[in-house]
XYZ file of N, CA and C in Angstrom:
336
model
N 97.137 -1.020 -51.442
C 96.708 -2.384 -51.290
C 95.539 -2.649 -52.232
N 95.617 -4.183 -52.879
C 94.440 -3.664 -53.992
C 93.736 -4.737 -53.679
N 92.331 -4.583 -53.665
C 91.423 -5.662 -52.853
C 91.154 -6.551 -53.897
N 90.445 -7.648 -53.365
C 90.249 -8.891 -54.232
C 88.386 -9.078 -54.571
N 87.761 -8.008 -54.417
C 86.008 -7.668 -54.315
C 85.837 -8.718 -55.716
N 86.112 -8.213 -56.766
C 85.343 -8.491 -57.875
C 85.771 -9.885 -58.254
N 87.135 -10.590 -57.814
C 87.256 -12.076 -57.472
C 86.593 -12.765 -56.923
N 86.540 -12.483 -55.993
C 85.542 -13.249 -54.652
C 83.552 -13.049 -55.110
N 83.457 -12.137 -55.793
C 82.010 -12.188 -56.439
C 81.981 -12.813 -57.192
N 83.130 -13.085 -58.261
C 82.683 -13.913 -59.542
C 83.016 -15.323 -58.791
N 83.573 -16.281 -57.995
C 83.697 -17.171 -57.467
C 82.389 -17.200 -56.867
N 81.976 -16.655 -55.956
C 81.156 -16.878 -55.306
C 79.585 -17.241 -55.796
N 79.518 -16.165 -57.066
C 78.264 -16.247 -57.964
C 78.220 -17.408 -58.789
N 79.936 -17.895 -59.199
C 79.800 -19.036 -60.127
C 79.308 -20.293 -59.057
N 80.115 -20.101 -57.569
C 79.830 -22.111 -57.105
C 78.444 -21.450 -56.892
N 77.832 -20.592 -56.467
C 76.200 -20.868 -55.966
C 75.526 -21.297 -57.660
N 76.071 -20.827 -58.709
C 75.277 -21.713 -59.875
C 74.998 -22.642 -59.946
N 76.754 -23.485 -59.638
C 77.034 -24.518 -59.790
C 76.046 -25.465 -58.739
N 76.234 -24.977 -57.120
C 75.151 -25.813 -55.909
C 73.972 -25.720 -56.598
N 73.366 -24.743 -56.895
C 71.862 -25.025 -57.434
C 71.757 -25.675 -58.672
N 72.511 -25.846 -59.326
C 71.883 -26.777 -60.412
C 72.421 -28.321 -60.306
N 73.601 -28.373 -59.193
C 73.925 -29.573 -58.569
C 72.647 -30.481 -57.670
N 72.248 -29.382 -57.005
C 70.849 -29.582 -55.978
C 69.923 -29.973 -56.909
N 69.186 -29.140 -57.982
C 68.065 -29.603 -58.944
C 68.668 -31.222 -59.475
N 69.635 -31.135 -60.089
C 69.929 -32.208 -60.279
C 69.662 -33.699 -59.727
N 70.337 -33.572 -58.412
C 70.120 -34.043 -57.879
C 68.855 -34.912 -57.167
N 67.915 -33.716 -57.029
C 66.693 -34.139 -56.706
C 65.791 -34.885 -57.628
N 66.173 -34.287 -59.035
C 65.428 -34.860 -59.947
C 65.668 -36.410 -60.436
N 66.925 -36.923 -59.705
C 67.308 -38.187 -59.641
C 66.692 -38.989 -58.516
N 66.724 -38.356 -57.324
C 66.061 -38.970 -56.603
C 64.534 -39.009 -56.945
N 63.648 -38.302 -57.546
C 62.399 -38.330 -57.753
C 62.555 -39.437 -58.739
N 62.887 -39.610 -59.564
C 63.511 -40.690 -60.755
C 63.504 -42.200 -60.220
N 64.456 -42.100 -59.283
C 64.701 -43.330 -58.723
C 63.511 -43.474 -57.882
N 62.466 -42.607 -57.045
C 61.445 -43.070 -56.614
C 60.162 -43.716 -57.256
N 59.952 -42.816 -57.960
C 59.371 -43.128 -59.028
C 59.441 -44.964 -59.567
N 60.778 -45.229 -59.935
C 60.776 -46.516 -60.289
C 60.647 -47.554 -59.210
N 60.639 -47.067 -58.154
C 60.063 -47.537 -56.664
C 58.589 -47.952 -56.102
N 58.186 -46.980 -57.130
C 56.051 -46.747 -56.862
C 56.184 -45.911 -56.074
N 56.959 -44.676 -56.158
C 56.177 -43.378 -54.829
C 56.592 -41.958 -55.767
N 55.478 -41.225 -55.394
C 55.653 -40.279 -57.064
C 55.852 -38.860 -55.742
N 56.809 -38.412 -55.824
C 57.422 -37.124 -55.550
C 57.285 -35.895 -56.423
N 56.957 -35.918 -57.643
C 56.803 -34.924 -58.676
C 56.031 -33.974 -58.022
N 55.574 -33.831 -57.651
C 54.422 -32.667 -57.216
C 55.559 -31.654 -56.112
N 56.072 -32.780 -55.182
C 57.115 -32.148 -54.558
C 58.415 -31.946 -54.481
N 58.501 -31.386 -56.060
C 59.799 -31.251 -56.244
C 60.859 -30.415 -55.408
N 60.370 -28.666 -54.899
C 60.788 -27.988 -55.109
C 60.794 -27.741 -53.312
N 60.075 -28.690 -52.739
C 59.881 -28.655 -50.991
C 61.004 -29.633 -50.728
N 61.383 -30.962 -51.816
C 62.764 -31.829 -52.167
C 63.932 -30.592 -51.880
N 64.104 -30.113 -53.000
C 65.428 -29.508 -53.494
C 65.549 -28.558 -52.305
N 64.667 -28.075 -51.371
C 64.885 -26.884 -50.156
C 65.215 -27.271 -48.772
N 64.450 -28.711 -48.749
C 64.750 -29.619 -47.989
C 66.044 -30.366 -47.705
N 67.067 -30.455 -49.030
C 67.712 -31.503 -48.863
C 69.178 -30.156 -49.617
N 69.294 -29.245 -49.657
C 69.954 -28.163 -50.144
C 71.351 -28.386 -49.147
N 71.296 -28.921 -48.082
C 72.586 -29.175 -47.528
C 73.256 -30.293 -47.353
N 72.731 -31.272 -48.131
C 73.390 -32.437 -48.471
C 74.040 -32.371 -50.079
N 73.781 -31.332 -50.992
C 74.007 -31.647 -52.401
C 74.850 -30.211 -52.777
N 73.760 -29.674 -52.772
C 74.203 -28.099 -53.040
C 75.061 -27.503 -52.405
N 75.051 -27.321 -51.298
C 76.024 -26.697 -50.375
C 76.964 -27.118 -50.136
N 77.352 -28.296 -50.205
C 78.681 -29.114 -50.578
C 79.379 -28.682 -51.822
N 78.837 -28.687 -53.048
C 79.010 -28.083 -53.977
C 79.589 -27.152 -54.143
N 78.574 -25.991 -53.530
C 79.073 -24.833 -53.399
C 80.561 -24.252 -52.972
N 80.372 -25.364 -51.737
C 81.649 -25.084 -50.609
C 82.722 -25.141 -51.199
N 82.780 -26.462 -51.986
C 84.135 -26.905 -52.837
C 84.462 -26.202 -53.934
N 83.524 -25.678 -54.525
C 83.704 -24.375 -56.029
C 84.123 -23.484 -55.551
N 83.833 -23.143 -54.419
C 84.002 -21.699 -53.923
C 85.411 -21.512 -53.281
N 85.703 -22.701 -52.562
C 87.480 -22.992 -52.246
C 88.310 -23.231 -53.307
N 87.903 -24.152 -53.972
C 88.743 -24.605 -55.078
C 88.991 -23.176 -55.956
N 87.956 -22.527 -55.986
C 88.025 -21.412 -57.346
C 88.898 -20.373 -56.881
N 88.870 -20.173 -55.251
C 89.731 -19.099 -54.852
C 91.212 -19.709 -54.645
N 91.309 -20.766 -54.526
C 92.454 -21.761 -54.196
C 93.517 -21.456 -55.774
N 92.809 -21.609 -56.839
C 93.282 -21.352 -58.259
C 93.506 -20.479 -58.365
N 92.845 -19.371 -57.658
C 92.908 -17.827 -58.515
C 94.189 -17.062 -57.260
N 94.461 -17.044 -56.052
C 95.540 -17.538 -55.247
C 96.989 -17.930 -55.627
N 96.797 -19.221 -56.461
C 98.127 -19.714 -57.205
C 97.898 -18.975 -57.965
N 97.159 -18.905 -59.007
C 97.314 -18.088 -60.376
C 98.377 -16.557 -60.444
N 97.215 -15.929 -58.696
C 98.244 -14.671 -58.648
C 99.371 -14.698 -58.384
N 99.988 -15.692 -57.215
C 101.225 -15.806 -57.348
C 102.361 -15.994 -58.487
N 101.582 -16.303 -59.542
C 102.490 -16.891 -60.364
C 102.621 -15.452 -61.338
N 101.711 -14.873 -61.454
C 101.585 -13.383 -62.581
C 101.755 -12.446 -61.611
N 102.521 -11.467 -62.762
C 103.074 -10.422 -62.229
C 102.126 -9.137 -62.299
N 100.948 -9.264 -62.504
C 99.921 -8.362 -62.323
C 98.262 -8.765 -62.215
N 97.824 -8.390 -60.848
C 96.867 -8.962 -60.250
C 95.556 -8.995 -61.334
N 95.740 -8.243 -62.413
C 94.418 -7.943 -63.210
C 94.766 -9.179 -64.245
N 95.690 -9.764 -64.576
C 95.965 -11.022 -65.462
C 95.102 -12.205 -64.313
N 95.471 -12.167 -63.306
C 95.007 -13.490 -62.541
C 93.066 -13.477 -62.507
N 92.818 -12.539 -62.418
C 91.528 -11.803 -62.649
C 90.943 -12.099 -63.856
N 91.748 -12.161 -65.108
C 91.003 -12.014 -66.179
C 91.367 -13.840 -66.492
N 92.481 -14.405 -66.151
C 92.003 -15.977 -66.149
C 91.435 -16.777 -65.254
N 91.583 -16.509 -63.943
C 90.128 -16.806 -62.878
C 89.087 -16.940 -63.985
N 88.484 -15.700 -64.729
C 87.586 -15.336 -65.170
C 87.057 -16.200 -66.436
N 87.826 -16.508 -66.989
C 88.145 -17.201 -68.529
C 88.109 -18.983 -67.825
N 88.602 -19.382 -67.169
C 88.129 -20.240 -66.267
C 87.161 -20.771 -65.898
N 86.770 -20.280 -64.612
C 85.139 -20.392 -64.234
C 83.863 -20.467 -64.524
N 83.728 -19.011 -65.859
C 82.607 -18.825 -66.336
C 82.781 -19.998 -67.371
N 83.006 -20.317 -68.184
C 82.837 -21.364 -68.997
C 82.770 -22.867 -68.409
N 83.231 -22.885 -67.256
C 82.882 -24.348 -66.693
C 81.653 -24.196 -66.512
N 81.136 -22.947 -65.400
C 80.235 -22.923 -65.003
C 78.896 -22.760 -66.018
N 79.306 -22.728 -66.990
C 78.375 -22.228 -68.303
C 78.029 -23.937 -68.593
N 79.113 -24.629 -68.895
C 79.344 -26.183 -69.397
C 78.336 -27.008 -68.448
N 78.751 -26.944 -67.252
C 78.137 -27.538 -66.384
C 76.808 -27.750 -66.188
N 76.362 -26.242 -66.060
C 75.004 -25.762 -66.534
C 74.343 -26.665 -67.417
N 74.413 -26.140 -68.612
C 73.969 -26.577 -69.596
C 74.076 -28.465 -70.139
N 74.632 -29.140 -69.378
C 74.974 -30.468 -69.619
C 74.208 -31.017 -68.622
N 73.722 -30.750 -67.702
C 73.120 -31.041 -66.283
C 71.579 -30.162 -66.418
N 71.799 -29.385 -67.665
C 69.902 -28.916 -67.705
C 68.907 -29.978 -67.807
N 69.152 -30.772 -68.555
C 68.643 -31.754 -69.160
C 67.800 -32.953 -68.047
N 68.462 -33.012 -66.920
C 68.625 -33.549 -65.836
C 67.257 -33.198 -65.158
N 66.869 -32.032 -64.902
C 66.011 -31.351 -64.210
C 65.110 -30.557 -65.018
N 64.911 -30.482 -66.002
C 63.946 -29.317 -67.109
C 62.648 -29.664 -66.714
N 62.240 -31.309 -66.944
C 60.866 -31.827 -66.317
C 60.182 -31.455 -65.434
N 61.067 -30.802 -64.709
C 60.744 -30.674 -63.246
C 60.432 -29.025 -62.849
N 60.667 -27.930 -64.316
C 61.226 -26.750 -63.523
C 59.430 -25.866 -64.509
């Protein structure tokens, strides 16, 4: 029987990227939008993003983390050897999760 360990880590490591820089994101919009309000949150950015981690992030997470195993699931069904589904899971994920990253830094840098 051949286990699925090193799947379920790289899923798992990619959506928690993805929630936390969804979460920073996030917050740094809401500080944004306060801001243009008259109430300055900057100082408390980071008591924001810990505070509010289960409205943004963890949603996030939840759905990367289903969705990614949901793909890699079909994928295996469809290949006839579990280390192919593995190596495009892989080819997959990390580059979204790389994309994502990096397009959404921009978002939150001010702040970090």
């Amino acid at each position: 029987m051949h286990r699925h360990y090193g799947v379920i880590i790289k899923c798992f490591l990619s959506a928690l990227i993805l929630g936390a820089v969804t979460q920073m994101a996030v917050t740094a919009g809401f500080i944004r939008w306060a801001a243009a309000q008259g109430n300055d949150y900057r100082s408390n950015y980071w008591d924001l993003v810990q505070d509010s981690w289960h409205n943004n992030g963890l949603t996030t997470f939840l759905i990367c983390m289903a969705s990614s195993l949901i793909i890699y699931l079909i994928i295996r069904k469809f290949t006839t050897h579990q280390e192919t589904a593995e190596k495009i899971i892989t080819w997959l994920i990390v580059p979204i999760t790389l994309i994502y990253s990096v397009i959404m830094y921009p978002n939150f840098s001010d702040y970090l």
